[in-house]
N, CA, C and O atoms as a Tinker XYZ file with bonds, in Angstrom:
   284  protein
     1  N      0.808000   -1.205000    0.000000    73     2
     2  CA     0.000000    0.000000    0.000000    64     1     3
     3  C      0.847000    1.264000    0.000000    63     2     4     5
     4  O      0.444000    2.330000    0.466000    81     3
     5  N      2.086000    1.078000   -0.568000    73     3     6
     6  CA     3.136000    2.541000   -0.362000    64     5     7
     7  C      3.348000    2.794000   -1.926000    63     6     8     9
     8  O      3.745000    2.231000   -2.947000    81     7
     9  N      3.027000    3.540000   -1.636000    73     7    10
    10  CA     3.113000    4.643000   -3.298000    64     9    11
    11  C      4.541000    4.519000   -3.405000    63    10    12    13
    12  O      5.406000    4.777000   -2.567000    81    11
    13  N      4.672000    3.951000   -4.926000    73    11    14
    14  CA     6.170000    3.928000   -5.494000    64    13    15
    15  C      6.258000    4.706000   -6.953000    63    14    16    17
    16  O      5.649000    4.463000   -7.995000    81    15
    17  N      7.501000    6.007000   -6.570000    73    15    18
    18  CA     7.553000    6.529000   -7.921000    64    17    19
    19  C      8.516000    6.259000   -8.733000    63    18    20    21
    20  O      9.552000    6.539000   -8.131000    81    19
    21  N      8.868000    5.688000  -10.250000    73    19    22
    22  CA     9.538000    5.728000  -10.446000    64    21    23
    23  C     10.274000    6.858000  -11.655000    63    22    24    25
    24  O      9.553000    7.192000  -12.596000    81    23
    25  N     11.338000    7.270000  -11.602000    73    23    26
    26  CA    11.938000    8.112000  -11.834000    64    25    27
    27  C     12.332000    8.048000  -13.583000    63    26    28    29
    28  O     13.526000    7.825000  -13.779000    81    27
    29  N     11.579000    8.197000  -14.700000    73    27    30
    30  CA    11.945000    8.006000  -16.296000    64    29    31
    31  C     12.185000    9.383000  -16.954000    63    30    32    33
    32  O     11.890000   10.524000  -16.600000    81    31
    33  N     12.854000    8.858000  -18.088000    73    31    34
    34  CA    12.945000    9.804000  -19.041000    64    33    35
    35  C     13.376000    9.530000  -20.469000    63    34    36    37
    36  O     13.867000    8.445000  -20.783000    81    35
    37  N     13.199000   10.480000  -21.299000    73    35    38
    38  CA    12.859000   10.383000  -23.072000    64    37    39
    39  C     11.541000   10.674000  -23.384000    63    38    40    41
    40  O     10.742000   11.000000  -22.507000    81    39
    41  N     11.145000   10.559000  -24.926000    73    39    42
    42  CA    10.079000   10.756000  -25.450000    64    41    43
    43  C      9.369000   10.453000  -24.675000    63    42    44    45
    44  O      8.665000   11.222000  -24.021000    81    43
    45  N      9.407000    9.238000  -24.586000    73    43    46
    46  CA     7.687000    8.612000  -23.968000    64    45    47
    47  C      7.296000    9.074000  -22.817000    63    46    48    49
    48  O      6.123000    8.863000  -22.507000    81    47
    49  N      8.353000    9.978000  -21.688000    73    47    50
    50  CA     7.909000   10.554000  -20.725000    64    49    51
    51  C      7.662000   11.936000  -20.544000    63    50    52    53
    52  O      6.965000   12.364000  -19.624000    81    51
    53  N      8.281000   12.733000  -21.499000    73    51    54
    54  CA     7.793000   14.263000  -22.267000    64    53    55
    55  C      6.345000   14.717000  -23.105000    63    54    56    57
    56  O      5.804000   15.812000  -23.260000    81    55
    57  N      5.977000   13.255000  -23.589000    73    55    58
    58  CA     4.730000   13.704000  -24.699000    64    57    59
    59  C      3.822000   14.108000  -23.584000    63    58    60    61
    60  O      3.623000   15.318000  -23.474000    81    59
    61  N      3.112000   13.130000  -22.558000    73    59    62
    62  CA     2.554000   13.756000  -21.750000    64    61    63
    63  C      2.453000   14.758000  -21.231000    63    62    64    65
    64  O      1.370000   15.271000  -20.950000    81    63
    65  N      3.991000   15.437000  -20.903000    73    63    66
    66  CA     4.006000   16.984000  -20.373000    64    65    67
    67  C      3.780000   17.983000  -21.182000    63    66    68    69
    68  O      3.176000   19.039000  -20.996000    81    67
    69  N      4.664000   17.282000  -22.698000    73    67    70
    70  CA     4.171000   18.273000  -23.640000    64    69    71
    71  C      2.914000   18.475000  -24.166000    63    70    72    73
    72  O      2.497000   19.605000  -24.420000    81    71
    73  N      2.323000   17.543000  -24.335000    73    71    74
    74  CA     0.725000   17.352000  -24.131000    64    73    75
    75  C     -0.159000   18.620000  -23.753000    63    74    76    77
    76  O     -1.047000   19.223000  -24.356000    81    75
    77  N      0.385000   18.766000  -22.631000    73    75    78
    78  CA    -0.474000   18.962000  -21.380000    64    77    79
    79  C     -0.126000   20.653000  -21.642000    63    78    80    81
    80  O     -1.030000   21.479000  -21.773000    81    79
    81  N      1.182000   20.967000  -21.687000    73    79    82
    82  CA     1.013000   22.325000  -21.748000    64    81    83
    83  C      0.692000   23.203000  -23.552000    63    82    84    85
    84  O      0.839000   24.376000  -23.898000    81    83
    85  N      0.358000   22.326000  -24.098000    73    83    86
    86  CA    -0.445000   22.688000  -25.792000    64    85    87
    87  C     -1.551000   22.783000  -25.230000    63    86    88    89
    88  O     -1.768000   23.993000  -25.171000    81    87
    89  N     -2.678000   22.054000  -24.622000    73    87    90
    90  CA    -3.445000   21.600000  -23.919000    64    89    91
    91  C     -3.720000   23.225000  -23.175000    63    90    92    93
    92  O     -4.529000   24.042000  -23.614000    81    91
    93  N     -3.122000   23.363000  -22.359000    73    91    94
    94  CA    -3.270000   24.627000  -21.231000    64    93    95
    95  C     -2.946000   25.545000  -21.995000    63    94    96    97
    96  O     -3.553000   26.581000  -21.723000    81    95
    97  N     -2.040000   25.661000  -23.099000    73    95    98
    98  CA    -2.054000   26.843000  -24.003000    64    97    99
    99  C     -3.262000   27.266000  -24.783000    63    98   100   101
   100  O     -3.729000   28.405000  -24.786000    81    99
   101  N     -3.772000   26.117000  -25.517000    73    99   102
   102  CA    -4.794000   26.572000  -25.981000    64   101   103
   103  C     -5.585000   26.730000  -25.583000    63   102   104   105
   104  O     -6.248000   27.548000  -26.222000    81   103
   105  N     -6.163000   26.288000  -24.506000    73   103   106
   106  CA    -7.228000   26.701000  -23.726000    64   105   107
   107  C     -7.285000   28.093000  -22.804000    63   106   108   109
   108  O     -8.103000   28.355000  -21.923000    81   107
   109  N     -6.166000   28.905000  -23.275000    73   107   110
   110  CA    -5.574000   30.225000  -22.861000    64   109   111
   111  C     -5.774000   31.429000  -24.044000    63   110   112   113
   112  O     -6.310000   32.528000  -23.902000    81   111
   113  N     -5.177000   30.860000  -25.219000    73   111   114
   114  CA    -4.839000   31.350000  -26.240000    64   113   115
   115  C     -5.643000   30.511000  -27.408000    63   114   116   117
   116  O     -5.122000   29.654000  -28.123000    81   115
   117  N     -6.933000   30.905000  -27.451000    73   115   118
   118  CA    -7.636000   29.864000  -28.548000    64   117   119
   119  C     -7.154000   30.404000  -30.231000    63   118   120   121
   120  O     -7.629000   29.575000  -31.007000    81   119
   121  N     -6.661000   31.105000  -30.729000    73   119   122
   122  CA    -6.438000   31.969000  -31.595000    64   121   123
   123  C     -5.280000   31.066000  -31.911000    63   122   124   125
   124  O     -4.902000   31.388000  -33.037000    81   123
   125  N     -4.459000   29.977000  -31.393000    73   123   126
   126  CA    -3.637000   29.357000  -31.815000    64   125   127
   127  C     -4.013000   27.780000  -32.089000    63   126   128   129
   128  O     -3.121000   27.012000  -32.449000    81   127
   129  N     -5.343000   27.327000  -31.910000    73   127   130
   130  CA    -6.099000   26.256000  -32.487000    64   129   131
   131  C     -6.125000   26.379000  -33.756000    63   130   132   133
   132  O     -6.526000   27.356000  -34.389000    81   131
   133  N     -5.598000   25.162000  -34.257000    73   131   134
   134  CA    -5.171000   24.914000  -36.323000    64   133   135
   135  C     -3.658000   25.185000  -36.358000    63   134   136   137
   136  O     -3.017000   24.796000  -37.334000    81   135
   137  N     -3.027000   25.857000  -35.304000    73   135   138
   138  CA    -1.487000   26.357000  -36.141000    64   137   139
   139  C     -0.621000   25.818000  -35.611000    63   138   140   141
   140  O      0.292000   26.600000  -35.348000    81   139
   141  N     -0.344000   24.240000  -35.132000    73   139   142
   142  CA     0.471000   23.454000  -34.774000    64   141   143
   143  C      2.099000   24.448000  -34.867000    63   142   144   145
   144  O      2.663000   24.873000  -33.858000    81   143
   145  N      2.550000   24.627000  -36.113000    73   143   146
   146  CA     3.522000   24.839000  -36.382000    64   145   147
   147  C      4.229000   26.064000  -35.330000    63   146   148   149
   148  O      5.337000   25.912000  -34.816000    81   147
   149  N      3.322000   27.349000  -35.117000    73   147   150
   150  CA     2.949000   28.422000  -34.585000    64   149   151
   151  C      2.973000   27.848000  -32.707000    63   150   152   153
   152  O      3.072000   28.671000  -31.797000    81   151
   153  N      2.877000   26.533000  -32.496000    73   151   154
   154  CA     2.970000   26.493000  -31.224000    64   153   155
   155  C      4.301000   26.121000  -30.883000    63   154   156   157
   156  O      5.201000   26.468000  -30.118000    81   155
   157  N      4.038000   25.197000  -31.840000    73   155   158
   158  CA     5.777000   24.621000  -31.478000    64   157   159
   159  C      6.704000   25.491000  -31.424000    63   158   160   161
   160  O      7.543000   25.146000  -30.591000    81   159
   161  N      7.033000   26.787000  -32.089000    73   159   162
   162  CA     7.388000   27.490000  -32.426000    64   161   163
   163  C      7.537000   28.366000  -30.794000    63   162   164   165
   164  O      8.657000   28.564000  -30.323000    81   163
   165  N      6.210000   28.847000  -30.033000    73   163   166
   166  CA     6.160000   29.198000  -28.732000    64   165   167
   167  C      6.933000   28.389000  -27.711000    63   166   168   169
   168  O      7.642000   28.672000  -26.745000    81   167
   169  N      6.521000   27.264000  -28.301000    73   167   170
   170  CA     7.312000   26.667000  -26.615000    64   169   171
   171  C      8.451000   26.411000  -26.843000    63   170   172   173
   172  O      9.185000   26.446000  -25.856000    81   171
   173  N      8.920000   26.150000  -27.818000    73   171   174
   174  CA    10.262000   26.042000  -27.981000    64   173   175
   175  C     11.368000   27.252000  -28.021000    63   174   176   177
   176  O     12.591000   27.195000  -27.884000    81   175
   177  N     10.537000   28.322000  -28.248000    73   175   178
   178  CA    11.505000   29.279000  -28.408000    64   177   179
   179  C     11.549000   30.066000  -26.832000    63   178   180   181
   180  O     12.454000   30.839000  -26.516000    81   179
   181  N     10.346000   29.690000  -25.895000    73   179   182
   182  CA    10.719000   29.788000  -24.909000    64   181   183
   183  C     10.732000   28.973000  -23.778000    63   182   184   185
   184  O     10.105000   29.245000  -22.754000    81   183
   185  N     11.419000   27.988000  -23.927000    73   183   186
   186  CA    12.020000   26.766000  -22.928000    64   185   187
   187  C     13.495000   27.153000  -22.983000    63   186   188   189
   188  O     14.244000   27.583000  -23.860000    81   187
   189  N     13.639000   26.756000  -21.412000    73   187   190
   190  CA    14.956000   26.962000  -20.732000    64   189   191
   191  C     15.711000   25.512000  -21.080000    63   190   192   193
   192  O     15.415000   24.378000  -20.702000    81   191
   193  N     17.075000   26.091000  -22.164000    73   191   194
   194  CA    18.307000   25.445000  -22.439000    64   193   195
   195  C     19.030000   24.970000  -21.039000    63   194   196   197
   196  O     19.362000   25.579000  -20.022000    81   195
   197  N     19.111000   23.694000  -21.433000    73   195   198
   198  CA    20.022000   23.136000  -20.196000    64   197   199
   199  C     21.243000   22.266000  -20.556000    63   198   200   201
   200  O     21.764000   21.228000  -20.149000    81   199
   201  N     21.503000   23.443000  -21.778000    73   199   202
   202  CA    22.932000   23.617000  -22.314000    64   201   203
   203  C     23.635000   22.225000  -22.345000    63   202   204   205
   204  O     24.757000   22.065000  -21.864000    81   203
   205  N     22.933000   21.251000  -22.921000    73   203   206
   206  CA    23.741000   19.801000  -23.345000    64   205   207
   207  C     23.310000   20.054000  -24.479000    63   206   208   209
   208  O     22.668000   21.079000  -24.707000    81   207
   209  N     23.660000   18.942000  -25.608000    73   207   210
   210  CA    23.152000   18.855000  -26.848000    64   209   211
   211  C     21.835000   18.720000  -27.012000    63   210   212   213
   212  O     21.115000   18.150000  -26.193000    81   211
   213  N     21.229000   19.506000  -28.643000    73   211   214
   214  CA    19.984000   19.162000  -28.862000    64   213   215
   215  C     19.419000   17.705000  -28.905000    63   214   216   217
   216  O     18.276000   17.487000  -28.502000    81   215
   217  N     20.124000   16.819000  -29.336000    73   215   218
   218  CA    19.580000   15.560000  -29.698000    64   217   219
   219  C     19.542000   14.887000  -27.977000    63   218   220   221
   220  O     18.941000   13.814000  -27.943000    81   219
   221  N     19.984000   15.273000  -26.849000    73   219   222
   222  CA    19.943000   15.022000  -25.410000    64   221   223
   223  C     18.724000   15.903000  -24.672000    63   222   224   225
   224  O     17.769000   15.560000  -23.975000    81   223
   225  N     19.114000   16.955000  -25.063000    73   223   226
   226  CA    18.064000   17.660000  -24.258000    64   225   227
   227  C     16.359000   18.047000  -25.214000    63   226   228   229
   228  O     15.336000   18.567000  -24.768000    81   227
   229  N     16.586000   17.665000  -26.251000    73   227   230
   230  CA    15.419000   18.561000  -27.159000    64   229   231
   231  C     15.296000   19.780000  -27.406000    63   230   232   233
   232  O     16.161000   20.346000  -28.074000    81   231
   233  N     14.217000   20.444000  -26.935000    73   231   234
   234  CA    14.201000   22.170000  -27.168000    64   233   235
   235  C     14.005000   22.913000  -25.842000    63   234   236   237
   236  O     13.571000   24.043000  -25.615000    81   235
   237  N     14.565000   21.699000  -24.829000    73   235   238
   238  CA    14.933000   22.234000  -23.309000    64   237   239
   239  C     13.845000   22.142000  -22.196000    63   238   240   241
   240  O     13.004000   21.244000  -22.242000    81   239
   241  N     13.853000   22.815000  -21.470000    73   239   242
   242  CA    13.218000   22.331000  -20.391000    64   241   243
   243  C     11.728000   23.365000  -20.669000    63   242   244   245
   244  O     11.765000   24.595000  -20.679000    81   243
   245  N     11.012000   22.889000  -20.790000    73   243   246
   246  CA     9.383000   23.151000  -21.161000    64   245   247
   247  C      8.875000   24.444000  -19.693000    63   246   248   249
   248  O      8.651000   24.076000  -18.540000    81   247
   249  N      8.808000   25.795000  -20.135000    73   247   250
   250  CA     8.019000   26.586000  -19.376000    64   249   251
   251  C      6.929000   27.147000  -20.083000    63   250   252   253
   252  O      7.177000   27.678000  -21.166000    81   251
   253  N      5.627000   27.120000  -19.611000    73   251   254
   254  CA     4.350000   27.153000  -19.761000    64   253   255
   255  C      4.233000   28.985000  -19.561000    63   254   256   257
   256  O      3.876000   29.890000  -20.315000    81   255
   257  N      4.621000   28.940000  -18.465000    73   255   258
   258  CA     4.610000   30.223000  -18.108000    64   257   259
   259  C      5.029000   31.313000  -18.831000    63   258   260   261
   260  O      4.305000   32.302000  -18.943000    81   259
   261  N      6.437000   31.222000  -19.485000    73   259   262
   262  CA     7.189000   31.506000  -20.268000    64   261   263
   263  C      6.685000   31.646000  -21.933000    63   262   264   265
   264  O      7.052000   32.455000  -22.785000    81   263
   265  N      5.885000   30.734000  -22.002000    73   263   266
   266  CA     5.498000   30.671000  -23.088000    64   265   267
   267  C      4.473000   31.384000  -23.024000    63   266   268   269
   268  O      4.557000   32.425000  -23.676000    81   267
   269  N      3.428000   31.198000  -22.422000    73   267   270
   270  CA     2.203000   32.462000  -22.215000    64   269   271
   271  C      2.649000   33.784000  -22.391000    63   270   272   273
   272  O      1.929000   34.634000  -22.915000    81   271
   273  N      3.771000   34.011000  -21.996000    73   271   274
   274  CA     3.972000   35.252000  -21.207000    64   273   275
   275  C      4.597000   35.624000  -22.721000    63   274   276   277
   276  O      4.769000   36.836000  -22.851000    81   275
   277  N      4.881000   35.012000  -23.611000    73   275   278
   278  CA     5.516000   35.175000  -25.044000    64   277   279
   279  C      4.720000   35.862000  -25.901000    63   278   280   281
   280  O      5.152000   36.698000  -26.695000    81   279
   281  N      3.350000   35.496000  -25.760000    73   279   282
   282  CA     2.651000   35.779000  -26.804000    64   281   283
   283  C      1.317000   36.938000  -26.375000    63   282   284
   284  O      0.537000   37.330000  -27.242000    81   283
């Protein structure tokens, strides 16, 4: 009965987060429903680099906040 977390990472444990904040974006910013390209574009250009390589890190560490606050 003890809650066990375990600790992952890669794709398969990002889509969810990334998910989630497209998800909370658009439901913020409906004016960006249809323009996939146009989002990606937001969150990526404002997520915090954690200065390893792209093919390690992706397009960095995912801020929501940051990204709102972009557009």
């Amino acid at each position: 009965d003890t809650a066990v977390y375990v600790e992952e990472s890669g794709t398969s444990m990002a889509a969810p987060h990334v998910s989630g904040a497209v998800a909370a974006l658009l439901s913020v910013r409906r004016e960006f429903i249809g323009s996939p390209e146009e989002v990606k574009r937001i969150l990526v250009d404002s997520a915090t680099s954690l200065r390893r390589r792209p093919e390690f890190q992706g397009g960095g560490l995912l801020d929501l906040m940051r990204a709102l606050q972009s557009v």
